[in-house]
Backbone as numpy.savetxt, mean C-alpha at the origin, in Angstrom:
# Nx Ny Nz CAx CAy CAz Cx Cy Cz
-13.16 -13.57 -18.27 -13.36 -12.68 -17.12 -14.79 -12.80 -16.60
-14.98 -12.35 -15.36 -16.33 -12.33 -14.80 -17.21 -11.36 -15.57
-18.50 -11.60 -15.52 -19.46 -10.71 -16.14 -19.37 -9.32 -15.49
-19.49 -8.24 -16.29 -19.40 -6.89 -15.72 -20.35 -6.65 -14.56
-21.53 -7.25 -14.60 -22.47 -7.07 -13.50 -21.95 -7.70 -12.22
-21.23 -8.83 -12.35 -20.65 -9.48 -11.17 -19.50 -8.64 -10.62
-18.70 -8.06 -11.52 -17.61 -7.16 -11.11 -18.19 -6.01 -10.28
-19.26 -5.40 -10.76 -19.88 -4.28 -10.05 -20.46 -4.73 -8.71
-21.05 -5.91 -8.68 -21.64 -6.40 -7.43 -20.57 -6.63 -6.36
-19.43 -7.16 -6.77 -18.34 -7.39 -5.81 -17.80 -6.05 -5.32
-17.61 -5.10 -6.24 -17.13 -3.77 -5.84 -18.09 -3.12 -4.86
-19.39 -3.26 -5.10 -20.39 -2.69 -4.19 -20.35 -3.38 -2.83
-20.11 -4.70 -2.83 -20.03 -5.44 -1.58 -18.84 -4.96 -0.74
-17.71 -4.71 -1.40 -16.53 -4.24 -0.68 -16.72 -2.80 -0.21
-17.40 -1.99 -1.00 -17.69 -0.61 -0.57 -18.59 -0.61 0.66
-19.55 -1.52 0.70 -20.43 -1.63 1.86 -19.66 -2.11 3.08
-18.72 -3.04 2.88 -17.89 -3.52 4.00 -17.04 -2.39 4.55
-16.53 -1.54 3.66 -15.75 -0.39 4.12 -16.63 0.58 4.90
-17.81 0.84 4.38 -18.72 1.78 5.03 -19.17 1.26 6.39
-19.48 -0.05 6.45 -20.01 -0.64 7.68 -18.92 -1.17 8.59
-17.65 -1.10 8.12 -16.50 -1.55 8.91 -16.66 -3.01 9.29
-16.93 -3.82 8.28 -17.09 -5.26 8.46 -16.18 -5.99 7.48
-16.21 -7.32 7.54 -15.47 -8.14 6.58 -16.45 -9.07 5.86
-16.00 -9.55 4.70 -16.84 -10.45 3.89 -16.08 -11.75 3.68
-16.79 -12.83 3.34 -16.12 -14.11 3.06 -15.22 -14.00 1.81
-14.31 -14.94 1.69 -13.37 -14.95 0.57 -14.09 -14.85 -0.77
-13.63 -13.93 -1.59 -14.20 -13.78 -2.93 -13.90 -15.00 -3.78
-12.68 -15.53 -3.66 -12.27 -16.65 -4.50 -13.03 -17.93 -4.16
-13.49 -18.05 -2.91 -14.29 -19.23 -2.54 -15.66 -19.17 -3.19
-16.16 -17.96 -3.38 -17.50 -17.78 -3.96 -17.47 -17.55 -5.47
-16.27 -17.25 -5.99 -16.09 -17.02 -7.43 -14.82 -17.75 -7.86
-14.86 -19.09 -7.90 -13.63 -19.87 -8.09 -12.90 -19.61 -9.40
-13.58 -19.05 -10.39 -12.93 -18.77 -11.68 -12.39 -17.35 -11.75
-12.45 -16.61 -10.67 -12.02 -15.22 -10.65 -10.51 -15.13 -10.88
-10.09 -14.19 -11.75 -8.69 -14.04 -12.12 -8.11 -12.75 -11.57
-6.79 -12.58 -11.72 -6.13 -11.34 -11.34 -6.72 -10.16 -12.12
-6.98 -10.35 -13.41 -7.58 -9.27 -14.20 -8.96 -8.91 -13.67
-9.74 -9.91 -13.26 -11.04 -9.63 -12.63 -10.85 -8.79 -11.37
-9.84 -9.16 -10.58 -9.59 -8.46 -9.31 -9.26 -6.99 -9.56
-8.41 -6.71 -10.54 -8.08 -5.32 -10.83 -9.30 -4.58 -11.40
-10.18 -5.30 -12.10 -11.42 -4.68 -12.60 -12.33 -4.31 -11.43
-12.39 -5.17 -10.42 -13.17 -4.86 -9.21 -12.58 -3.64 -8.51
-11.25 -3.63 -8.34 -10.59 -2.50 -7.69 -10.87 -1.21 -8.44
-10.79 -1.26 -9.78 -11.04 -0.04 -10.58 -12.48 0.43 -10.43
-13.43 -0.51 -10.42 -14.83 -0.12 -10.26 -15.05 0.54 -8.90
-14.44 -0.04 -7.85 -14.54 0.55 -6.51 -13.91 1.94 -6.49
-12.71 2.08 -7.10 -12.02 3.38 -7.11 -12.80 4.41 -7.91
-13.39 4.00 -9.02 -14.20 4.94 -9.81 -15.38 5.46 -9.00
-15.97 4.58 -8.20 -17.09 5.01 -7.35 -16.64 6.03 -6.32
-15.45 5.83 -5.76 -14.93 6.79 -4.79 -14.68 8.14 -5.45
-14.14 8.12 -6.66 -13.91 9.39 -7.38 -15.24 10.10 -7.64
-16.23 9.32 -8.04 -17.55 9.90 -8.31 -18.15 10.53 -7.05
-17.71 10.06 -5.89 -18.19 10.60 -4.62 -17.35 11.78 -4.14
-16.31 12.15 -4.92 -15.52 13.32 -4.58 -14.12 13.06 -4.08
-13.72 11.79 -3.90 -12.36 11.49 -3.45 -11.37 11.80 -4.57
-10.18 12.23 -4.19 -9.14 12.61 -5.16 -7.98 11.63 -5.09
-7.63 11.05 -6.24 -6.50 10.13 -6.31 -5.20 10.90 -6.12
-4.36 10.47 -5.16 -3.09 11.16 -4.92 -1.89 10.24 -5.10
-2.12 8.95 -5.29 -0.98 8.06 -5.47 -1.38 6.61 -5.53
-0.36 5.74 -5.37 -0.57 4.29 -5.42 0.27 3.62 -4.33
-0.15 2.42 -3.98 0.65 1.60 -3.07 1.05 0.32 -3.80
2.23 -0.17 -3.45 2.69 -1.44 -3.95 2.77 -2.40 -2.78
2.27 -3.58 -2.94 2.30 -4.55 -1.86 3.04 -5.81 -2.23
3.45 -6.55 -1.20 4.02 -7.89 -1.38 5.29 -7.88 -2.23
6.14 -6.87 -2.00 7.37 -6.76 -2.77 8.57 -7.39 -2.07
8.44 -7.71 -0.80 9.58 -8.28 -0.06 9.27 -9.72 0.32
10.34 -10.49 0.54 10.17 -11.90 0.93 9.43 -12.02 2.25
9.73 -11.11 3.20 9.05 -11.22 4.51 7.55 -11.04 4.36
7.13 -10.14 3.45 5.70 -9.94 3.25 5.08 -11.11 2.50
5.80 -11.66 1.54 5.26 -12.80 0.79 5.11 -14.01 1.69
6.09 -14.23 2.58 5.99 -15.33 3.53 4.85 -15.09 4.51
4.69 -13.83 4.95 3.66 -13.51 5.94 2.25 -13.73 5.39
2.09 -13.53 4.08 0.75 -13.62 3.49 0.52 -14.90 2.69
1.62 -15.60 2.34 1.48 -16.77 1.49 1.23 -16.41 0.04
1.44 -15.14 -0.33 1.24 -14.66 -1.70 2.60 -14.33 -2.30
2.85 -14.75 -3.53 4.22 -14.75 -4.05 4.48 -13.75 -5.18
3.58 -12.83 -5.43 3.85 -11.81 -6.44 3.33 -10.46 -5.93
3.94 -9.34 -6.40 3.48 -8.03 -5.95 2.07 -7.71 -6.44
1.49 -6.69 -5.82 0.21 -6.16 -6.28 0.21 -4.65 -6.06
-0.88 -3.99 -6.45 -0.96 -2.55 -6.20 -2.38 -2.14 -5.88
-2.48 -0.97 -5.25 -3.77 -0.35 -4.95 -3.67 1.14 -5.13
-4.76 1.85 -4.89 -4.78 3.29 -5.08 -4.84 4.00 -3.73
-4.32 5.24 -3.71 -4.33 6.06 -2.50 -5.16 7.31 -2.78
-6.17 7.58 -1.94 -6.97 8.79 -2.08 -6.57 9.80 -1.02
-6.99 11.05 -1.23 -6.55 12.14 -0.37 -6.91 11.94 1.10
-8.04 11.29 1.37 -8.45 11.10 2.75 -7.72 9.95 3.44
-6.79 9.30 2.73 -6.00 8.22 3.30 -4.63 8.69 3.80
-4.28 9.95 3.58 -2.94 10.45 3.90 -2.99 11.24 5.21
-2.22 10.78 6.19 -2.17 11.39 7.52 -0.75 11.87 7.81
-0.64 12.87 8.69 0.68 13.39 9.08 1.16 12.68 10.35
2.49 12.60 10.49 3.07 12.01 11.70 2.52 12.71 12.94
2.24 11.92 13.96 1.64 12.43 15.18 0.13 12.32 15.20
-0.44 11.80 14.12 -1.90 11.73 14.00 -2.50 10.79 15.04
-3.69 11.16 15.48 -4.53 10.27 16.26 -5.45 9.55 15.27
-5.34 8.25 15.18 -6.03 7.47 14.16 -7.23 6.77 14.79
-8.37 6.88 14.14 -9.59 6.22 14.62 -9.47 4.72 14.36
-9.31 3.93 15.41 -9.09 2.50 15.27 -10.26 1.82 14.55
-11.46 2.22 14.88 -12.64 1.56 14.32 -12.88 1.91 12.85
-12.07 2.80 12.30 -12.19 3.12 10.88 -11.74 1.94 10.01
-10.95 1.01 10.59 -10.31 -0.04 9.81 -10.68 -1.42 10.33
-10.44 -2.44 9.48 -10.65 -3.84 9.85 -9.32 -4.58 9.75
-9.06 -5.49 10.68 -7.81 -6.26 10.69 -6.61 -5.30 10.62
-6.47 -4.46 11.62 -5.56 -3.32 11.56 -4.11 -3.77 11.79
-3.26 -3.50 10.82 -1.83 -3.81 10.90 -1.04 -2.64 10.33
0.26 -2.61 10.67 1.15 -1.53 10.26 2.32 -2.11 9.48
2.73 -1.41 8.42 3.92 -1.76 7.66 4.85 -0.55 7.56
6.15 -0.82 7.45 7.19 0.21 7.37 7.63 0.34 5.91
7.58 1.57 5.38 7.84 1.75 3.95 8.58 3.06 3.68
9.02 3.21 2.43 9.46 4.48 1.90 8.44 4.93 0.86
8.15 6.23 0.84 7.23 6.80 -0.14 8.02 7.66 -1.13
7.81 7.42 -2.41 8.44 8.19 -3.48 7.42 9.23 -3.96
7.83 10.49 -4.01 6.98 11.56 -4.56 7.57 11.94 -5.92
6.74 11.85 -6.95 7.23 12.01 -8.32 7.24 13.46 -8.76
8.35 13.86 -9.39 8.46 15.19 -10.02 8.11 15.11 -11.50
8.12 13.91 -12.06 7.81 13.69 -13.47 6.90 12.47 -13.59
6.13 12.40 -14.66 5.31 11.20 -14.87 6.20 10.00 -15.24
5.67 8.81 -14.98 6.33 7.57 -15.38 5.31 6.72 -16.14
5.68 6.32 -17.34 4.77 5.54 -18.17 5.50 4.32 -18.71
4.96 3.11 -18.40 5.56 1.87 -18.87 5.28 1.67 -20.34
5.78 0.57 -20.91 6.15 -0.66 -20.21 7.64 -0.88 -19.95
8.48 0.08 -20.24 9.92 -0.20 -20.15 10.61 0.70 -19.12
9.95 1.01 -18.03 10.52 1.86 -16.99 11.58 1.07 -16.21
12.73 1.69 -15.96 13.81 1.08 -15.20 13.97 1.78 -13.85
14.80 1.20 -12.99 15.08 1.82 -11.70 15.71 3.20 -11.89
16.48 3.36 -12.97 17.13 4.66 -13.22 16.10 5.71 -13.64
15.08 5.29 -14.39 13.99 6.20 -14.74 13.25 6.66 -13.48
13.03 5.73 -12.56 12.34 6.08 -11.31 13.14 7.09 -10.52
14.44 6.85 -10.36 15.28 7.78 -9.60 15.32 9.16 -10.25
15.36 9.19 -11.57 15.38 10.46 -12.29 14.06 11.22 -12.13
12.96 10.48 -11.99 11.63 11.10 -11.92 11.21 11.47 -10.51
12.00 11.09 -9.50 11.59 11.27 -8.10 12.02 12.62 -7.55
11.06 13.38 -7.01 11.37 14.65 -6.36 12.07 14.40 -5.03
11.52 13.50 -4.23 12.13 13.14 -2.95 11.49 11.85 -2.44
12.16 11.26 -1.45 11.68 10.06 -0.77 11.48 10.41 0.70
10.43 9.88 1.31 10.11 10.23 2.68 9.62 8.98 3.44
9.96 8.85 4.72 9.45 7.73 5.50 7.92 7.73 5.59
7.36 6.53 5.68 5.90 6.41 5.80 5.54 5.10 6.46
4.41 5.09 7.14 3.79 3.88 7.64 2.53 3.63 6.83
2.28 2.37 6.51 1.01 2.02 5.88 0.13 1.33 6.91
-1.12 1.76 6.97 -2.12 1.11 7.82 -2.93 0.18 6.92
-2.82 -1.12 7.19 -3.55 -2.10 6.39 -4.99 -2.20 6.88
-5.88 -2.41 5.93 -7.32 -2.41 6.19 -7.94 -3.49 5.32
-8.17 -4.67 5.87 -8.65 -5.80 5.07 -10.13 -6.05 5.31
-10.91 -5.96 4.24 -12.35 -6.17 4.33 -12.75 -7.59 3.96
-11.75 -8.42 3.66 -11.99 -9.83 3.31 -11.32 -10.69 4.37
-11.97 -11.77 4.77 -11.39 -12.63 5.80 -9.97 -13.02 5.40
-9.07 -13.09 6.38 -7.65 -13.27 6.09 -7.28 -14.71 5.78
-7.87 -15.65 6.48 -7.49 -17.05 6.31 -7.84 -17.54 4.90
-6.82 -18.00 4.17 -7.06 -18.55 2.84 -7.08 -17.54 1.72
-6.77 -16.28 2.01 -6.75 -15.26 0.96 -5.77 -15.62 -0.16
-6.11 -15.25 -1.37 -5.19 -15.31 -2.49 -4.93 -13.89 -2.96
-4.02 -13.75 -3.92 -3.73 -12.41 -4.44 -4.97 -11.81 -5.11
-5.86 -12.65 -5.61 -7.09 -12.16 -6.23 -7.97 -11.47 -5.19
-8.09 -12.07 -4.01 -8.85 -11.43 -2.93 -8.22 -10.11 -2.53
-6.90 -10.12 -2.36 -6.20 -8.93 -1.88 -6.29 -7.78 -2.87
-6.06 -8.05 -4.15 -6.14 -6.99 -5.16 -7.54 -6.38 -5.19
-8.56 -7.23 -5.15 -9.93 -6.73 -5.19 -10.20 -5.75 -4.06
-9.56 -5.99 -2.92 -9.75 -5.17 -1.71 -8.75 -4.02 -1.67
-8.43 -3.47 -2.84 -7.49 -2.34 -2.97 -6.15 -2.64 -2.30
-5.72 -3.91 -2.43 -4.43 -4.34 -1.88 -4.33 -4.03 -0.39
-5.48 -4.06 0.30 -5.56 -3.85 1.76 -5.10 -2.46 2.19
-5.15 -1.49 1.29 -4.74 -0.13 1.64 -5.81 0.54 2.50
-5.40 0.97 3.70 -6.32 1.70 4.57 -5.96 3.17 4.64
-4.71 3.44 5.05 -4.23 4.82 5.15 -2.71 4.78 5.22
-2.10 5.96 5.14 -0.65 6.06 5.31 -0.35 7.26 6.20
0.73 7.13 6.98 1.18 8.20 7.86 2.56 8.62 7.37
2.71 9.89 7.03 3.96 10.40 6.45 4.68 11.27 7.47
6.00 11.13 7.54 6.76 11.96 8.47 8.24 11.86 8.22
9.03 12.23 9.21 10.47 12.14 9.05 11.03 13.22 8.15
12.19 12.92 7.55 12.90 13.91 6.74 12.89 13.50 5.28
12.27 14.30 4.40 12.35 14.01 2.97 13.79 14.14 2.48
14.19 13.24 1.59 15.55 13.28 1.05 15.52 13.11 -0.46
16.47 13.73 -1.13 16.69 13.48 -2.55 17.31 12.09 -2.71
17.09 11.49 -3.86 17.54 10.11 -4.04 19.06 9.99 -4.05
19.78 11.10 -4.29 21.24 11.02 -4.29 21.86 11.40 -2.94
21.02 11.68 -1.94 21.53 12.04 -0.62 21.88 10.82 0.22
21.19 9.72 0.00 21.43 8.49 0.76 21.37 7.30 -0.19
21.98 6.21 0.24 21.83 4.94 -0.47 20.51 4.33 0.00
19.50 4.42 -0.84 18.16 4.00 -0.42 18.10 2.53 -0.04
18.99 1.73 -0.58 18.98 0.31 -0.23 19.22 0.10 1.25
20.00 1.00 1.87 20.42 0.80 3.24 19.64 1.65 4.24
18.56 2.27 3.79 17.67 2.92 4.75 17.05 1.83 5.63
17.15 2.02 6.93 16.64 1.01 7.86 15.65 1.65 8.82
14.89 0.80 9.49 13.90 1.31 10.43 13.69 0.32 11.57
13.42 0.88 12.74 13.00 0.13 13.92 11.54 0.46 14.18
10.71 -0.55 14.27 9.27 -0.34 14.46 8.89 -0.68 15.89
8.40 0.33 16.60 8.02 0.20 18.01 6.49 0.16 18.14
6.01 -0.66 19.05 4.63 -0.59 19.52 4.67 -0.43 21.02
4.22 0.75 21.49 4.22 1.04 22.93 5.62 0.86 23.54
6.60 1.51 22.93 7.98 1.56 23.42 8.75 0.25 23.30
8.18 -0.76 22.66 8.87 -2.03 22.46 9.11 -2.26 20.98
10.35 -2.59 20.62 10.66 -2.89 19.21 10.01 -4.21 18.84
9.14 -4.17 17.83 8.46 -5.37 17.37 9.03 -5.88 16.04
9.49 -4.96 15.19 10.01 -5.33 13.89 11.16 -4.40 13.52
12.01 -4.85 12.61 13.05 -4.00 12.03 13.32 -4.49 10.62
13.90 -3.61 9.79 14.18 -4.03 8.42 15.00 -3.00 7.68
15.42 -3.40 6.48 16.23 -2.57 5.59 15.52 -2.50 4.25
15.54 -1.31 3.61 14.74 -1.08 2.42 15.14 -1.94 1.23
16.37 -2.46 1.21 16.78 -3.34 0.12 15.96 -4.62 0.07
15.24 -4.93 1.15 14.36 -6.10 1.15 13.27 -5.97 0.09
13.01 -4.75 -0.37 12.01 -4.52 -1.42 12.68 -4.69 -2.78
12.68 -5.90 -3.30 13.18 -6.20 -4.64 14.63 -5.79 -4.85
15.42 -5.70 -3.79 16.82 -5.32 -3.91 17.07 -3.83 -3.85
16.06 -3.04 -4.18 16.14 -1.57 -4.13 14.70 -1.06 -4.15
14.32 -0.17 -3.22 12.91 0.24 -3.17 12.39 0.88 -4.46
13.29 1.49 -5.24 12.86 2.08 -6.52 12.43 1.01 -7.51
12.89 -0.23 -7.32 12.47 -1.32 -8.21 10.97 -1.56 -8.10
10.42 -1.35 -6.88 8.98 -1.50 -6.72 8.21 -0.49 -7.56
8.71 0.73 -7.61 8.03 1.77 -8.39 8.14 1.46 -9.88
9.30 0.95 -10.31 9.46 0.56 -11.72 8.49 -0.57 -12.06
8.38 -1.55 -11.16 7.43 -2.65 -11.39 6.02 -2.09 -11.55
5.65 -1.15 -10.69 4.31 -0.58 -10.72 4.04 0.13 -12.05
4.98 0.98 -12.48 4.79 1.71 -13.74 4.59 0.74 -14.90
5.35 -0.33 -14.91 5.24 -1.30 -16.00 3.96 -2.13 -15.89
3.54 -2.44 -14.67 2.29 -3.18 -14.48 1.09 -2.32 -14.89
1.12 -1.03 -14.52 0.01 -0.15 -14.89 -0.14 -0.04 -16.40
0.97 -0.10 -17.12 0.90 0.00 -18.58 0.05 -1.13 -19.16
0.04 -2.29 -18.50 -0.80 -3.39 -18.97 -2.28 -3.06 -18.85
-2.61 -2.10 -17.96 -3.99 -1.68 -17.75 -4.25 -0.30 -18.33
-3.35 0.14 -19.23 -3.47 1.42 -19.92 -3.54 2.58 -18.94
-2.70 2.51 -17.89 -2.60 3.56 -16.90 -1.13 3.92 -16.72
-0.88 5.06 -16.07 0.49 5.49 -15.80 0.53 6.28 -14.51
1.75 6.61 -14.06 1.95 7.40 -12.84 2.15 8.86 -13.21
1.50 9.76 -12.48 1.54 11.17 -12.82 2.46 11.99 -11.93
2.83 13.16 -12.42 3.63 14.10 -11.64 2.91 14.42 -10.33
3.66 14.42 -9.23 3.09 14.73 -7.93 2.52 13.56 -7.18
2.38 12.41 -7.83 1.82 11.25 -7.13 2.80 10.75 -6.08
2.25 10.21 -4.99 3.04 9.61 -3.94 2.88 8.10 -4.03
4.02 7.39 -4.04 4.01 5.96 -4.26 4.60 5.26 -3.04
3.79 4.46 -2.36 4.30 3.61 -1.28 4.97 2.40 -1.91
6.29 2.27 -1.67 7.10 1.34 -2.47 7.08 -0.09 -1.98
6.45 -0.37 -0.85 6.40 -1.74 -0.35 7.08 -1.85 1.01
6.57 -2.76 1.83 7.06 -2.88 3.20 8.36 -3.66 3.27
9.25 -3.22 4.16 10.45 -4.02 4.41 10.45 -4.61 5.82
9.27 -4.68 6.43 9.07 -5.49 7.64 7.79 -6.31 7.46
7.62 -7.29 8.33 6.34 -7.99 8.37 5.27 -7.04 8.90
4.00 -7.28 8.58 2.94 -6.45 9.15 2.84 -6.66 10.65
2.65 -5.58 11.39 2.54 -5.64 12.84 1.09 -5.34 13.25
0.49 -6.25 14.01 -0.87 -6.04 14.48 -0.89 -4.93 15.53
-1.92 -4.11 15.51 -2.10 -3.07 16.52 -3.51 -3.15 17.09
-3.66 -2.60 18.29 -4.95 -2.58 18.97 -5.27 -1.14 19.36
-6.52 -0.93 19.73 -6.92 0.38 20.21 -6.06 0.79 21.41
-5.57 2.04 21.40 -4.73 2.53 22.47 -3.25 2.40 22.20
-2.86 1.66 21.16 -1.44 1.48 20.85 -0.84 2.75 20.25
0.40 3.03 20.64 1.21 4.06 19.99 2.25 3.37 19.13
2.33 3.79 17.87 3.27 3.20 16.91 4.32 4.25 16.56
5.57 3.82 16.60 6.69 4.73 16.33 7.70 4.00 15.47
8.07 4.57 14.33 9.09 3.99 13.46 10.27 4.95 13.38
11.43 4.47 13.78 12.67 5.25 13.79 13.49 4.89 12.56
13.63 5.87 11.64 14.36 5.65 10.39 15.78 6.21 10.46
16.31 6.40 11.65 17.67 6.89 11.78 17.82 8.29 11.23
18.73 8.49 10.26 18.99 9.82 9.73 17.80 10.40 8.97
16.81 9.57 8.63 15.62 10.08 7.94 14.51 10.48 8.92
14.78 10.40 10.22 13.80 10.83 11.20 12.84 9.72 11.61
11.65 10.10 12.04 10.71 9.14 12.61 9.29 9.46 12.20
8.43 8.43 12.30 6.98 8.57 12.02 6.24 7.97 13.20
5.22 8.67 13.69 4.49 8.22 14.87 2.98 8.42 14.66
2.21 7.51 15.23 0.76 7.71 15.29 0.21 6.92 16.48
-1.01 7.27 16.88 -1.66 6.57 18.00 -3.06 6.18 17.58
-3.47 4.96 17.94 -4.78 4.44 17.58 -5.73 4.62 18.75
-6.77 5.41 18.51 -7.73 5.74 19.56 -9.07 5.03 19.34
């Protein structure tokens, strides 16, 4: 693994990029021996600094769980990041465009846990049993590392490109609908840009949460009661610009909307 001082230096560089709303060159180009474990160590150091500054951890995001996302990024395995309290927005929010870099939107389902989940042997049935409800959500991607040539190591280090999430629509119990067939139409300024079905996430969106619980166990972490888990996008990321209105129609689960100012 990289030297701890190098891990801290990279985490500080990414924190500065977030603060200054800039991007940095590829980490892997400058640290060719950097591994996935190094990347999660960078992410943890960055997250620890945010906690020390008063941010409160409220959940996790899972990325790159669907084929469309893997094709879109050229990355072939899932990853995860952390969600802090200041990253959660309500439907109808006016979002500050300049708060983020390389701004894109993804369509997801969010699982809110009623019970903790601790790997390494969590199954989809454990996830469904532990879930209080599922609710529609949009993820706002925020990449502080140049996009061209990124590897999963770059993405993980950058908190899996988590910028913010917008929650809305109708919360449902897991036995109220077949979660595999939850679908969404993603609009930008009244035009449908993307559509998808939640089964695109590993065959069932709860599989993403099971993967996360088991992956966290490798890092001696677990998911806690009350955490909100973004289970992964079932559309390609959609680019947005200042002034755009984004609307995702989830059918019987309602809709999520935000505007970038």
